[in-house]
Coordinates of C-alpha atoms in Angstrom, one line a residue:
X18 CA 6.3 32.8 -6.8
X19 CA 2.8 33.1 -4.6
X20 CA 1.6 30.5 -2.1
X21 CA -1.4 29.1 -3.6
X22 CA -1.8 27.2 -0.5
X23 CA -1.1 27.9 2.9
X24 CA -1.6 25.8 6.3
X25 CA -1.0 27.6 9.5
X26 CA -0.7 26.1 13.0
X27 CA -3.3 23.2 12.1
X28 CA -4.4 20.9 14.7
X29 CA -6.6 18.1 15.5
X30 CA -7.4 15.7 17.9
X31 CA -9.5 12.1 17.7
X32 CA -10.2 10.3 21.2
X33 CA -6.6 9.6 22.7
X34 CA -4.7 10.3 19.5
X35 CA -3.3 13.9 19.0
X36 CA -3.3 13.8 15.0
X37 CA -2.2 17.1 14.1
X38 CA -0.1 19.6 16.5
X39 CA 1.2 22.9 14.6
X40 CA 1.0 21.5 11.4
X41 CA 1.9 23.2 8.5
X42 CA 2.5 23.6 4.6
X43 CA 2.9 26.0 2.0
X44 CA 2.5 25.3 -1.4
X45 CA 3.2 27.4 -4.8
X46 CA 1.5 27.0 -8.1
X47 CA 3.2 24.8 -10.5
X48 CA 5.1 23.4 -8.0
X49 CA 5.2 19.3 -7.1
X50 CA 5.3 19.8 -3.6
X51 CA 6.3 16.1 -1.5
X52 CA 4.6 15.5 1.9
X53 CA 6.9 12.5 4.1
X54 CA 6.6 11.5 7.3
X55 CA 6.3 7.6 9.4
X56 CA 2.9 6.4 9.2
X57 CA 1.2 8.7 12.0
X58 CA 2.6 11.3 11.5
X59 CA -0.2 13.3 10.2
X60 CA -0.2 13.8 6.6
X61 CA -3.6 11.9 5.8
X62 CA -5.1 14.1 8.7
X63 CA -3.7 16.8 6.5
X64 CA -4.9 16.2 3.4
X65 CA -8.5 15.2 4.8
X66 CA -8.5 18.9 6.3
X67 CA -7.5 20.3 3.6
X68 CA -10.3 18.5 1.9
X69 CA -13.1 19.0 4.3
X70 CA -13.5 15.9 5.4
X71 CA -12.3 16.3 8.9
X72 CA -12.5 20.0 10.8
X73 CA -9.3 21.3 12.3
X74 CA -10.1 22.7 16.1
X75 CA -7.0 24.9 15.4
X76 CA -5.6 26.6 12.4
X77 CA -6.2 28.5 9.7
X78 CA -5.9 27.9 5.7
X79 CA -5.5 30.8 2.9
X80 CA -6.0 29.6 -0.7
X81 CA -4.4 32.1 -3.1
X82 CA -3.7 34.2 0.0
X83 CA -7.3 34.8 1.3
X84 CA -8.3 32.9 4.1
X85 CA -11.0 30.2 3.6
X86 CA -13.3 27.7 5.8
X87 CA -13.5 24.2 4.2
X88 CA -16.1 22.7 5.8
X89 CA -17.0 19.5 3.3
X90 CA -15.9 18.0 0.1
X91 CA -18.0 19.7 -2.2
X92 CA -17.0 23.3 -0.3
X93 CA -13.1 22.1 -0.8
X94 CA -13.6 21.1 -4.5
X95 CA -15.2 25.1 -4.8
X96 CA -12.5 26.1 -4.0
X97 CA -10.3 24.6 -6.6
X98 CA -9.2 21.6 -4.1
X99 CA -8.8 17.8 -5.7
X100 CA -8.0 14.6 -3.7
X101 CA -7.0 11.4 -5.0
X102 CA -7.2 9.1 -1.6
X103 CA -4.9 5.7 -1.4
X104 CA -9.0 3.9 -0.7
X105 CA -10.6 3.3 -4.3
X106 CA -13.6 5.0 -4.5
X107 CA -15.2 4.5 -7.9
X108 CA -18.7 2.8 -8.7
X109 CA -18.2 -0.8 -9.9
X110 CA -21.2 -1.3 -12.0
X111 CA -21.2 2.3 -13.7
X112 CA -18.5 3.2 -17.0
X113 CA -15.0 4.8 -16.6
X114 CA -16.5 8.0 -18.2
X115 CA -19.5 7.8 -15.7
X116 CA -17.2 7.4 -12.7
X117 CA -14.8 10.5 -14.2
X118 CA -17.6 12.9 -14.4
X119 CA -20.1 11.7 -11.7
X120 CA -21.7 14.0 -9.6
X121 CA -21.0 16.5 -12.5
X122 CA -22.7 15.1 -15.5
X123 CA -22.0 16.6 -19.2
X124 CA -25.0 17.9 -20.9
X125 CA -25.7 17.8 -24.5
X126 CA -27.6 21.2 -26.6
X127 CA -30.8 19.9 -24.9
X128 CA -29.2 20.8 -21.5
X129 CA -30.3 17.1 -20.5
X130 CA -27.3 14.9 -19.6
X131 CA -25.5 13.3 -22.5
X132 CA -24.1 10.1 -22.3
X133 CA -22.4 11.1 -25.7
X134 CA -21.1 14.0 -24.5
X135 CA -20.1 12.1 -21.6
X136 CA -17.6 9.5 -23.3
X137 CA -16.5 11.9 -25.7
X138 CA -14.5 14.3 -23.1
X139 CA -13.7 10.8 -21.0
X140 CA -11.9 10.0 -24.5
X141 CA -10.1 13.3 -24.4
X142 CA -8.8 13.3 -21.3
X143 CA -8.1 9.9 -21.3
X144 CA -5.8 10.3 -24.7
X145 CA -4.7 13.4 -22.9
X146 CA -3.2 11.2 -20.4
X147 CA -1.5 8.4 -22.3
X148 CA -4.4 6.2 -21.0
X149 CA -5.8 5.5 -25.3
X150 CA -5.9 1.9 -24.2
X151 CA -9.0 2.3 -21.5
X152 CA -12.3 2.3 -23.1
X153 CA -14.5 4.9 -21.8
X154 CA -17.2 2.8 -21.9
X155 CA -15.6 -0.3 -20.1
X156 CA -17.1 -1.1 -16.9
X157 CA -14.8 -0.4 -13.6
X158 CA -15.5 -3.5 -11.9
X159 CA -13.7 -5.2 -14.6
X160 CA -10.5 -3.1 -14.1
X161 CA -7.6 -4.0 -12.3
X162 CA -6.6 -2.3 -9.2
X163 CA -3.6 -0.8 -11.2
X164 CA -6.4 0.8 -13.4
X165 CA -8.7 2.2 -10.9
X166 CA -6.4 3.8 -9.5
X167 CA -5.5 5.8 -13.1
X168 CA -9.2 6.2 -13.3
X169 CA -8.7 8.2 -10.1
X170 CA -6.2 9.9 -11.4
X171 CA -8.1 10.8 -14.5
X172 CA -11.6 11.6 -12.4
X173 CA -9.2 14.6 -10.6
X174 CA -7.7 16.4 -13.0
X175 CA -11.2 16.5 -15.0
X176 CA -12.1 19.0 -12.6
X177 CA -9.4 21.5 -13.8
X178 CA -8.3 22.0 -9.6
X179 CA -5.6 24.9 -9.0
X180 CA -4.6 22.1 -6.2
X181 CA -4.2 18.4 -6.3
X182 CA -3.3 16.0 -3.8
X183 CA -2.2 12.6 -4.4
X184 CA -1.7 10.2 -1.7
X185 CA 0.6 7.0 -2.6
X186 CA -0.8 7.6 -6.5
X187 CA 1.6 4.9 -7.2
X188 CA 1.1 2.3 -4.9
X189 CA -0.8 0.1 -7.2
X190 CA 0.9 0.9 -10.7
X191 CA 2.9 -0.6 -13.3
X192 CA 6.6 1.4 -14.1
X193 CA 4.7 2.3 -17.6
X194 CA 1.7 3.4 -15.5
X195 CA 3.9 5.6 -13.3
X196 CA 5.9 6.9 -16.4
X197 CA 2.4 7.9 -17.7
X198 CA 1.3 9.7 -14.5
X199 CA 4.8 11.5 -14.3
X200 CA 4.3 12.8 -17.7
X201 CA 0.9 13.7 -16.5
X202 CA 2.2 16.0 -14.0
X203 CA 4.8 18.0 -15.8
X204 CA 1.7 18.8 -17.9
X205 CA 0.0 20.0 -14.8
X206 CA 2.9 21.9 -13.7
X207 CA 3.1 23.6 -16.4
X208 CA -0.4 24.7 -16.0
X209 CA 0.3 26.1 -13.2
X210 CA -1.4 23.5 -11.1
X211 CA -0.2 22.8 -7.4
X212 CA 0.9 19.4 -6.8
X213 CA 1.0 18.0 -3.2
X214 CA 2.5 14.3 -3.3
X215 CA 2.5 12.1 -0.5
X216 CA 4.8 8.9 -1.1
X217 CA 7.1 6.6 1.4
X218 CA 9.1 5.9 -2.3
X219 CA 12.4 8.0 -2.1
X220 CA 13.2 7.2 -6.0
X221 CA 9.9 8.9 -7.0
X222 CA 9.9 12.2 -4.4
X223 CA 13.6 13.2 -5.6
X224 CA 12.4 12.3 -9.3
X225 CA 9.3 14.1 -9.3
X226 CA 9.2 16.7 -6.4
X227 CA 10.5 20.4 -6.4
X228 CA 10.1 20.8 -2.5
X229 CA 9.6 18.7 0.4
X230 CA 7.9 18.7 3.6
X231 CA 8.5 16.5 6.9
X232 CA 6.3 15.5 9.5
X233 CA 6.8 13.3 12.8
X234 CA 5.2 12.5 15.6
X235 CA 1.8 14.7 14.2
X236 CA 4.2 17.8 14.1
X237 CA 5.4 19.6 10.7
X238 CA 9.7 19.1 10.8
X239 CA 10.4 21.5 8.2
X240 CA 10.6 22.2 4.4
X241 CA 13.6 21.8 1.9
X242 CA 14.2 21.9 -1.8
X243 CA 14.7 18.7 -3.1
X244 CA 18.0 20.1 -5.0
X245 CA 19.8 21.1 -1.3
X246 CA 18.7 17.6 0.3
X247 CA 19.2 14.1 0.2
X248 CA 17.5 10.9 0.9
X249 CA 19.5 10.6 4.1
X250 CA 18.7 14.0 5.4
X251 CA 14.7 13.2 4.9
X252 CA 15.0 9.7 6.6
X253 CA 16.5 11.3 9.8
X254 CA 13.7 14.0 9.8
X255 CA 11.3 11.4 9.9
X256 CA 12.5 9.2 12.3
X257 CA 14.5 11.7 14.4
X258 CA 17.6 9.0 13.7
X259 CA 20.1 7.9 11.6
X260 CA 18.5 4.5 9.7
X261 CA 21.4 2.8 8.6
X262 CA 20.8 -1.0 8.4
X263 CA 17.2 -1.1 6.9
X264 CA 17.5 -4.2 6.1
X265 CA 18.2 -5.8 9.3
X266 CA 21.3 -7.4 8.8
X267 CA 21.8 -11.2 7.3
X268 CA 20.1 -12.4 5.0
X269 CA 18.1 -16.0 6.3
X270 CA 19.0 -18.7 4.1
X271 CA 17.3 -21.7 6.3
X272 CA 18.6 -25.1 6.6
X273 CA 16.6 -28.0 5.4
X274 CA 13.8 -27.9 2.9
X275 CA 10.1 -28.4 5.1
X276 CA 8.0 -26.8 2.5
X277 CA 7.3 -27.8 -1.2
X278 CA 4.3 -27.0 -4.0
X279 CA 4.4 -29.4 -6.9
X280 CA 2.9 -28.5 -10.3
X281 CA 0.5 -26.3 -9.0
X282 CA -2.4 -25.8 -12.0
X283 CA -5.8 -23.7 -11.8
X284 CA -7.3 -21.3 -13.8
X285 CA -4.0 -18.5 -12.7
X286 CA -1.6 -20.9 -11.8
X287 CA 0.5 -23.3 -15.1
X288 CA 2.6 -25.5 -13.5
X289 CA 3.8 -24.0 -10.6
X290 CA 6.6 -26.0 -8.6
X291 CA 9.0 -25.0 -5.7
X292 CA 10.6 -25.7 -2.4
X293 CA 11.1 -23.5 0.8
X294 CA 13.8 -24.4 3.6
X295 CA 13.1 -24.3 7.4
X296 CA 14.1 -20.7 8.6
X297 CA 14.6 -19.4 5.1
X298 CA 13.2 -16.2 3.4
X299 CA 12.2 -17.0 0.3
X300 CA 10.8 -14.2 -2.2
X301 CA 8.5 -14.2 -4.7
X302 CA 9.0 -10.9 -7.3
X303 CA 7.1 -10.2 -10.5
X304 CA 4.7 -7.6 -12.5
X305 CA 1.5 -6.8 -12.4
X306 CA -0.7 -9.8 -13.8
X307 CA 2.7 -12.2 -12.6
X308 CA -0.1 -14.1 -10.6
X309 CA 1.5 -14.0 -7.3
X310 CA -1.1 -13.3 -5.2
X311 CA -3.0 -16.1 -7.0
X312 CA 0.0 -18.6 -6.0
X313 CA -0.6 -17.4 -1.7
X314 CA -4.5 -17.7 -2.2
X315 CA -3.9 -21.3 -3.8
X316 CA -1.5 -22.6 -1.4
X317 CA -4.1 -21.3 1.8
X318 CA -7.1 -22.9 0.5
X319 CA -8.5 -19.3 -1.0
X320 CA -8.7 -20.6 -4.3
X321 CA -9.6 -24.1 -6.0
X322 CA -6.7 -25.9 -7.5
X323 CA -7.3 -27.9 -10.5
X324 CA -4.4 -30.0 -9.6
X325 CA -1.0 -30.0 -7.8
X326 CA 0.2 -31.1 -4.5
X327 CA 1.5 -29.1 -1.4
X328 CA 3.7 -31.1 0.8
X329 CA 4.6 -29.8 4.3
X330 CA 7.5 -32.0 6.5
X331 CA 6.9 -34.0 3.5
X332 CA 3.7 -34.8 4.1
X333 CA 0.7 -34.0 1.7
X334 CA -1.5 -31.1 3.3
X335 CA -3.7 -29.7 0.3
X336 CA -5.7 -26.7 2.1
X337 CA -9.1 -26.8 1.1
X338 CA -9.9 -23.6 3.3
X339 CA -8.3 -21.2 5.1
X340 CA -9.1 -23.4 8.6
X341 CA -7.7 -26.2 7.0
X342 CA -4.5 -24.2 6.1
X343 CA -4.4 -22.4 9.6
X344 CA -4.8 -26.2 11.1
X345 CA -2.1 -27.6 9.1
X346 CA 0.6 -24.9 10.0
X347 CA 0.1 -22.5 6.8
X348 CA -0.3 -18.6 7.7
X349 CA -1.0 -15.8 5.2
X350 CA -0.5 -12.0 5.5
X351 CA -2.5 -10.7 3.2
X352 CA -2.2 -8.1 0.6
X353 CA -4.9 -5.6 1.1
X354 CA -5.2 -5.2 5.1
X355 CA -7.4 -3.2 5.1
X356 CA -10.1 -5.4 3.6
X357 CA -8.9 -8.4 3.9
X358 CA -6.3 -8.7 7.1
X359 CA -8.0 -6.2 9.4
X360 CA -11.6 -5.4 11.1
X361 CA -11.4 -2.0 10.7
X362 CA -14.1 -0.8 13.1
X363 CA -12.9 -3.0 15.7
X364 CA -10.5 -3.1 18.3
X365 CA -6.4 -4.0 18.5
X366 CA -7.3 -6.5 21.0
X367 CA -10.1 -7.7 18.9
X368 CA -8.3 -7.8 15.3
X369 CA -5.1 -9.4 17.0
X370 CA -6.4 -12.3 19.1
X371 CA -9.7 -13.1 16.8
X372 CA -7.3 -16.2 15.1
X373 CA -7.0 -17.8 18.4
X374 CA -9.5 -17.1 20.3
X375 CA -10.5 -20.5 20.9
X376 CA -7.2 -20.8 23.3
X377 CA -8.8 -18.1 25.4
X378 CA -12.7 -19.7 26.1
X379 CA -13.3 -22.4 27.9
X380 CA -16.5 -23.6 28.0
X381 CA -18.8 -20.6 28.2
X382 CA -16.1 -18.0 29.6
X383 CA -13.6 -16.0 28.2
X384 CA -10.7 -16.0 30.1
X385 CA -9.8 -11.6 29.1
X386 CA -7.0 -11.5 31.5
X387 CA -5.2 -13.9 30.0
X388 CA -6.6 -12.9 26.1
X389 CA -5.3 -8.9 27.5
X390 CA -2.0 -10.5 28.5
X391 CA -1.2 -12.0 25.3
X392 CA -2.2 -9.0 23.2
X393 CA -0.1 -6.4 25.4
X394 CA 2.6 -9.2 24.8
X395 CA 2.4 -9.2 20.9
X396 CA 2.4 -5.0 20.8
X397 CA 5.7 -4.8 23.0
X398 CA 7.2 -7.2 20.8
X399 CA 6.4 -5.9 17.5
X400 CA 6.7 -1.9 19.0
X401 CA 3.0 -1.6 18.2
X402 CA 2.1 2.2 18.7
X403 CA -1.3 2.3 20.3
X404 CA -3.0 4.0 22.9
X405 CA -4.0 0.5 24.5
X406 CA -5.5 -2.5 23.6
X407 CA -9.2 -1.2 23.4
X408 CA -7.9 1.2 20.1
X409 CA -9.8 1.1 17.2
X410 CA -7.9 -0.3 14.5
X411 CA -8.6 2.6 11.7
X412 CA -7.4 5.3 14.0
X413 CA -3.7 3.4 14.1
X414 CA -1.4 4.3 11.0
X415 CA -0.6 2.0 8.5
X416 CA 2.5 0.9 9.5
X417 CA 0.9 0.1 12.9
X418 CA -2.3 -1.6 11.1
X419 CA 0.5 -4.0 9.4
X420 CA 1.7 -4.8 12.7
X421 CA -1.6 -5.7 13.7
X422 CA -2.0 -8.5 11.3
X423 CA 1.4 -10.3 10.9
X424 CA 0.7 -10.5 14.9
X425 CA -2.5 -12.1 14.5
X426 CA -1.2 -14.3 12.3
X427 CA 1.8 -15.5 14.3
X428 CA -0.6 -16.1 17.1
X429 CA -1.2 -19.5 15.0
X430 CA 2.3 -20.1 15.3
X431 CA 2.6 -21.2 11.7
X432 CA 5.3 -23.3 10.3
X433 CA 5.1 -21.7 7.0
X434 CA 3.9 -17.6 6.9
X435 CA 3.3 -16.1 3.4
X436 CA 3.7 -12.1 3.5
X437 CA 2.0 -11.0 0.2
X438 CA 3.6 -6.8 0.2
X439 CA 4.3 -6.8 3.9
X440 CA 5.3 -3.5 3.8
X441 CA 3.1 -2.0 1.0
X442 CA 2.2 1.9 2.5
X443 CA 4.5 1.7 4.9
X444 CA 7.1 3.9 6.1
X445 CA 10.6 3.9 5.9
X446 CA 11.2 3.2 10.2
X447 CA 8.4 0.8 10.0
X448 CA 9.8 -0.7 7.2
X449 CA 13.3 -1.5 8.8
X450 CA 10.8 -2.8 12.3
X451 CA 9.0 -5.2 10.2
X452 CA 12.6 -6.4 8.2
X453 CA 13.7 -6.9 11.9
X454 CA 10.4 -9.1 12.6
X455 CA 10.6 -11.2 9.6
X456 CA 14.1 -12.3 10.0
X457 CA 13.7 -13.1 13.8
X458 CA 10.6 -15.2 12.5
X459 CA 13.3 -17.3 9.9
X460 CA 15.4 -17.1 12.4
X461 CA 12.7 -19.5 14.9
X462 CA 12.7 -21.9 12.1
X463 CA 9.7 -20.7 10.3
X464 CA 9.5 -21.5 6.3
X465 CA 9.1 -17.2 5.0
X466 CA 7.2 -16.6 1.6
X467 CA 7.6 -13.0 1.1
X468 CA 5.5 -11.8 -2.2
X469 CA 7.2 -8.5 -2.7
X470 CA 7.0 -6.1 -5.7
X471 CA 9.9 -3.9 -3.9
X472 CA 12.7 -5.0 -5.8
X473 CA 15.4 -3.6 -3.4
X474 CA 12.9 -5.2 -0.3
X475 CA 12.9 -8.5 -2.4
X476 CA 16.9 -8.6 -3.3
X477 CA 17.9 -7.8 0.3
X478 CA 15.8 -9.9 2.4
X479 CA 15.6 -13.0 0.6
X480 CA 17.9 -15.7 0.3
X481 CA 16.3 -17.1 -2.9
X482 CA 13.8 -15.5 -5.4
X483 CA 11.3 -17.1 -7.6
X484 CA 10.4 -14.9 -10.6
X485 CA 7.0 -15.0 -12.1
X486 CA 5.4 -14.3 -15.4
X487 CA 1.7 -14.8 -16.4
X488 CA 1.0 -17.7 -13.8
X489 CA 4.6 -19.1 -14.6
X490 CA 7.9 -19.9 -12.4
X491 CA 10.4 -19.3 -14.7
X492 CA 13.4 -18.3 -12.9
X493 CA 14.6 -19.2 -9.4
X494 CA 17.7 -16.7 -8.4
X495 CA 19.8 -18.3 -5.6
X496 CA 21.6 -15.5 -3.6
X497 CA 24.9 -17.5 -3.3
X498 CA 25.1 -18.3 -6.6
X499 CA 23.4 -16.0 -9.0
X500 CA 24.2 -12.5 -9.6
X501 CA 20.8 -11.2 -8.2
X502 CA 19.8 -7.7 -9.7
X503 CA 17.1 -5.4 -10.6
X504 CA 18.0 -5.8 -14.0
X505 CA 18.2 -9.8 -13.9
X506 CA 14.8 -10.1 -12.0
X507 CA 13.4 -7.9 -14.3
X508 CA 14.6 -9.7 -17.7
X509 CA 12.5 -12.7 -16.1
X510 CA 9.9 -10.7 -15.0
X511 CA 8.9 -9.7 -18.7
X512 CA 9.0 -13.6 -19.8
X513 CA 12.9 -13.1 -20.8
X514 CA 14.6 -16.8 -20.7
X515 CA 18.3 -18.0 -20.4

């Protein structure tokens, strides 16, 4: 079978960050080819080469063996080239079938754009796809997240590519939404279409993938075929190490309750009621639409509760802001970091000491040493890989990014901290360094509230898990009592009762 992608000895630098050293990748048609690595290790660098968003100093690429110059987007998409980014970039106030075919408009027999036209092959491809249920016409800013991101999907195989690359495609989707995008790409496959799929999921590469390629360290490891290869093998190419205690050892189970929510009600939220021990992990698991980032925006005085008390040391502490929470001991990681945890465009130092900055001024001066001190502190202690303290935030991976903010948050030395997907995008060895941080946070008598849609993360890390459906608790599993399983969270996941 021919390469109908090659990468040769690609490189690329950004101010004090050697991205890419010697990368490469080859890549047949019809072939799922999986790209793995830590966060850092280069594959987004890759991909943003290969789509002509950055410009390799070093390196050369051959697209059905002739060798080629992608110098922007539109030059990459030419040549047959599609990208589905983890970043959502659809248009809000335009249709799904306007966002599929923007920038490429369907004409009707006048040769004038057709909106018509336009829906019609939106329809197709969407019934194509298993996705009957959207409505072409349906605005994207009502969408979920989960949806979009199909909607990307969709807007990328509309351009009929020879190559597509999908970066975390699943990150944001249901089990019945990945089913539908698997079945999506057998259909490519058989097409002859190249598939290049980047994923931290294990499960998904050996379900999905015919090859796989490593990187580390900005340096391409080497390629295997999924069929002569196992999970362990991949995890010691991209760590350079056996990784045999993910999980970080025991499980925290606390000691007396200090944190309690009692009949939580708003327009998300029926009835929601719980208690969280002193130095316990406690995880929250559910579907899409459970309402569990709703519950962590309620609790930190995001969103208005209708009614409901939140007691803290027993004492009533009802956040009506986030200072309020902050003030009162309450701490939230949240979700997206990107928009909502980090500043991209600023600095390490910036991002990680903005929550306490007040320690650090006094009266018109800014004492920096002491501010530099206590940020070079916080990255030796969660391993933060950065250049120095004056990095820009973007430029770290996302692993490192994730770092970034449960650091800023513990700054506040909170009494209760709420992870909502601490480890959402992450990598497998930043994964098992930010198990390691959680615990030793439980284990300094801090109430843990990790929301986690990793069943495995959520089953090994937590000593008790609270099960959501459509706003509701209905099930709290107790790890010394209950026989805790993907099946059991599950059956109470989907509104199942006992």
């Amino acid at each position: 079978m021919e390469y109908v992608l090659e990468m040769q000895n690609i490189c690329k630098s950004f101010p004090g960050v050697v991205a890419l050293d010697g990368a490469e990748l080859k890549v047949r048609k019809g072939e799922v080819h999986a790209l793995m690595g830590e966060n850092g290790a280069g594959k987004s660098t890759l991909i943003k080469v290969l789509g002509g968003i950055y410009h390799a100093e070093k390196g050369d690429i051959y697209i059905d063996g002739k060798k080629v110059t992608v110098d922007s987007v539109i030059q990459a998409e030419r040549l047959g080239i599609s990208i589905i980014h983890q970043e959502i970039s659809l248009v809000n106030n335009m249709t799904i079938a306007e966002n599929i075919y923007l920038g490429r408009e369907p004409q009707g027999k006048s040769g004038l754009y057709s909106g018509r036209q336009t829906v019609k092959q939106a329809r197709e491809i969407l019934k194509e796809m298993n996705l009957e249920s959207l409505d072409p016409e349906r605005l994207v800013g009502t969408l979920s997240i989960a949806q979009m991101q199909m909607v990307e999907i969709v807007r990328a195989v509309s351009k009929d590519p020879k190559i597509i690359v999908m970066d975390e495609p699943t990150a944001s989707l249901t089990d019945r939404e990945v089913d539908s995008l698997f079945a999506c790409i057998e259909k490519l496959k058989k097409k002859g279409v190249a598939i290049i799929y980047v994923s931290h999921r294990m499960n998904e590469v050996f379900h999905i993938s015919d090859m796989v390629t490593v990187f580390r360290d900005s340096k391409y490891i080497g390629t295997k075929a999924i069929g002569e290869t196992t999970p362990d093998d991949i995890i010691k190419m991209m760590v350079g190490r056996e990784l045999t205690d993910l999980y970080a050892g025991e499980i925290q189970y606390g000691t007396t309750d200090i944190f309690e929510v009692k009949n939580l009600k708003n327009k998300y939220l029926k009835d929601v009621s719980f208690a969280v021990k002193k130095g316990e992990v406690f995880g929250i698991s559910g579907l899409v639409g459970a309402r569990r980032t709703e519950l962590a925006r309620a609790i930190f005085g995001i969103d208005k509760l209708d009614s409901g008390t939140i007691l803290l040391e027993g004492k009533k502490v009802n956040p009506r802001n986030t200072k309020e929470a902050i003030e009162r001991g309450i701490s939230l990681v949240p979700e997206d970091r990107k928009k909502e945890g980090l500043i991209l465009a600023q600095t390490v130092k910036f991002n990680m000491s903005i929550a306490v900055l007040d320690k650090f001024i006094h009266g018109v001066n800014e004492n920096q040493k002491a501010e530099e001190a206590f940020v070079e502190e916080n990255i030796k202690l969660l391993s933060i890989k950065t250049p120095g303290t004056g990095q820009t935030v973007k430029n770290l991976s996302g692993g490192n990014q994730q770092k970034v903010v449960i650091s800023k948050w513990l700054a506040t030395k909170p009494r209760v901290l709420i992870l909502d997907e601490p480890t959402r995008g992450v990598d497998v060895g930043a994964k098992a360094e930010i198990y390691g941080v959680i615990n030793d946070i439980a284990k300094q008598g801090v109430a843990v509230i990790m929301i986690s849609s990793d069943l495995p993360e959520v089953i090994n890390m937590s000593s008790r898990i609270a099960v959501m459906h459509e706003g509701r608790l209905v099930k709290i599993l107790d790890s010394k009592t209950d026989d805790i399983t993907q099946t059991n969270i599950m059956f109470y996941a989907t509104g199942g009762k006992k």
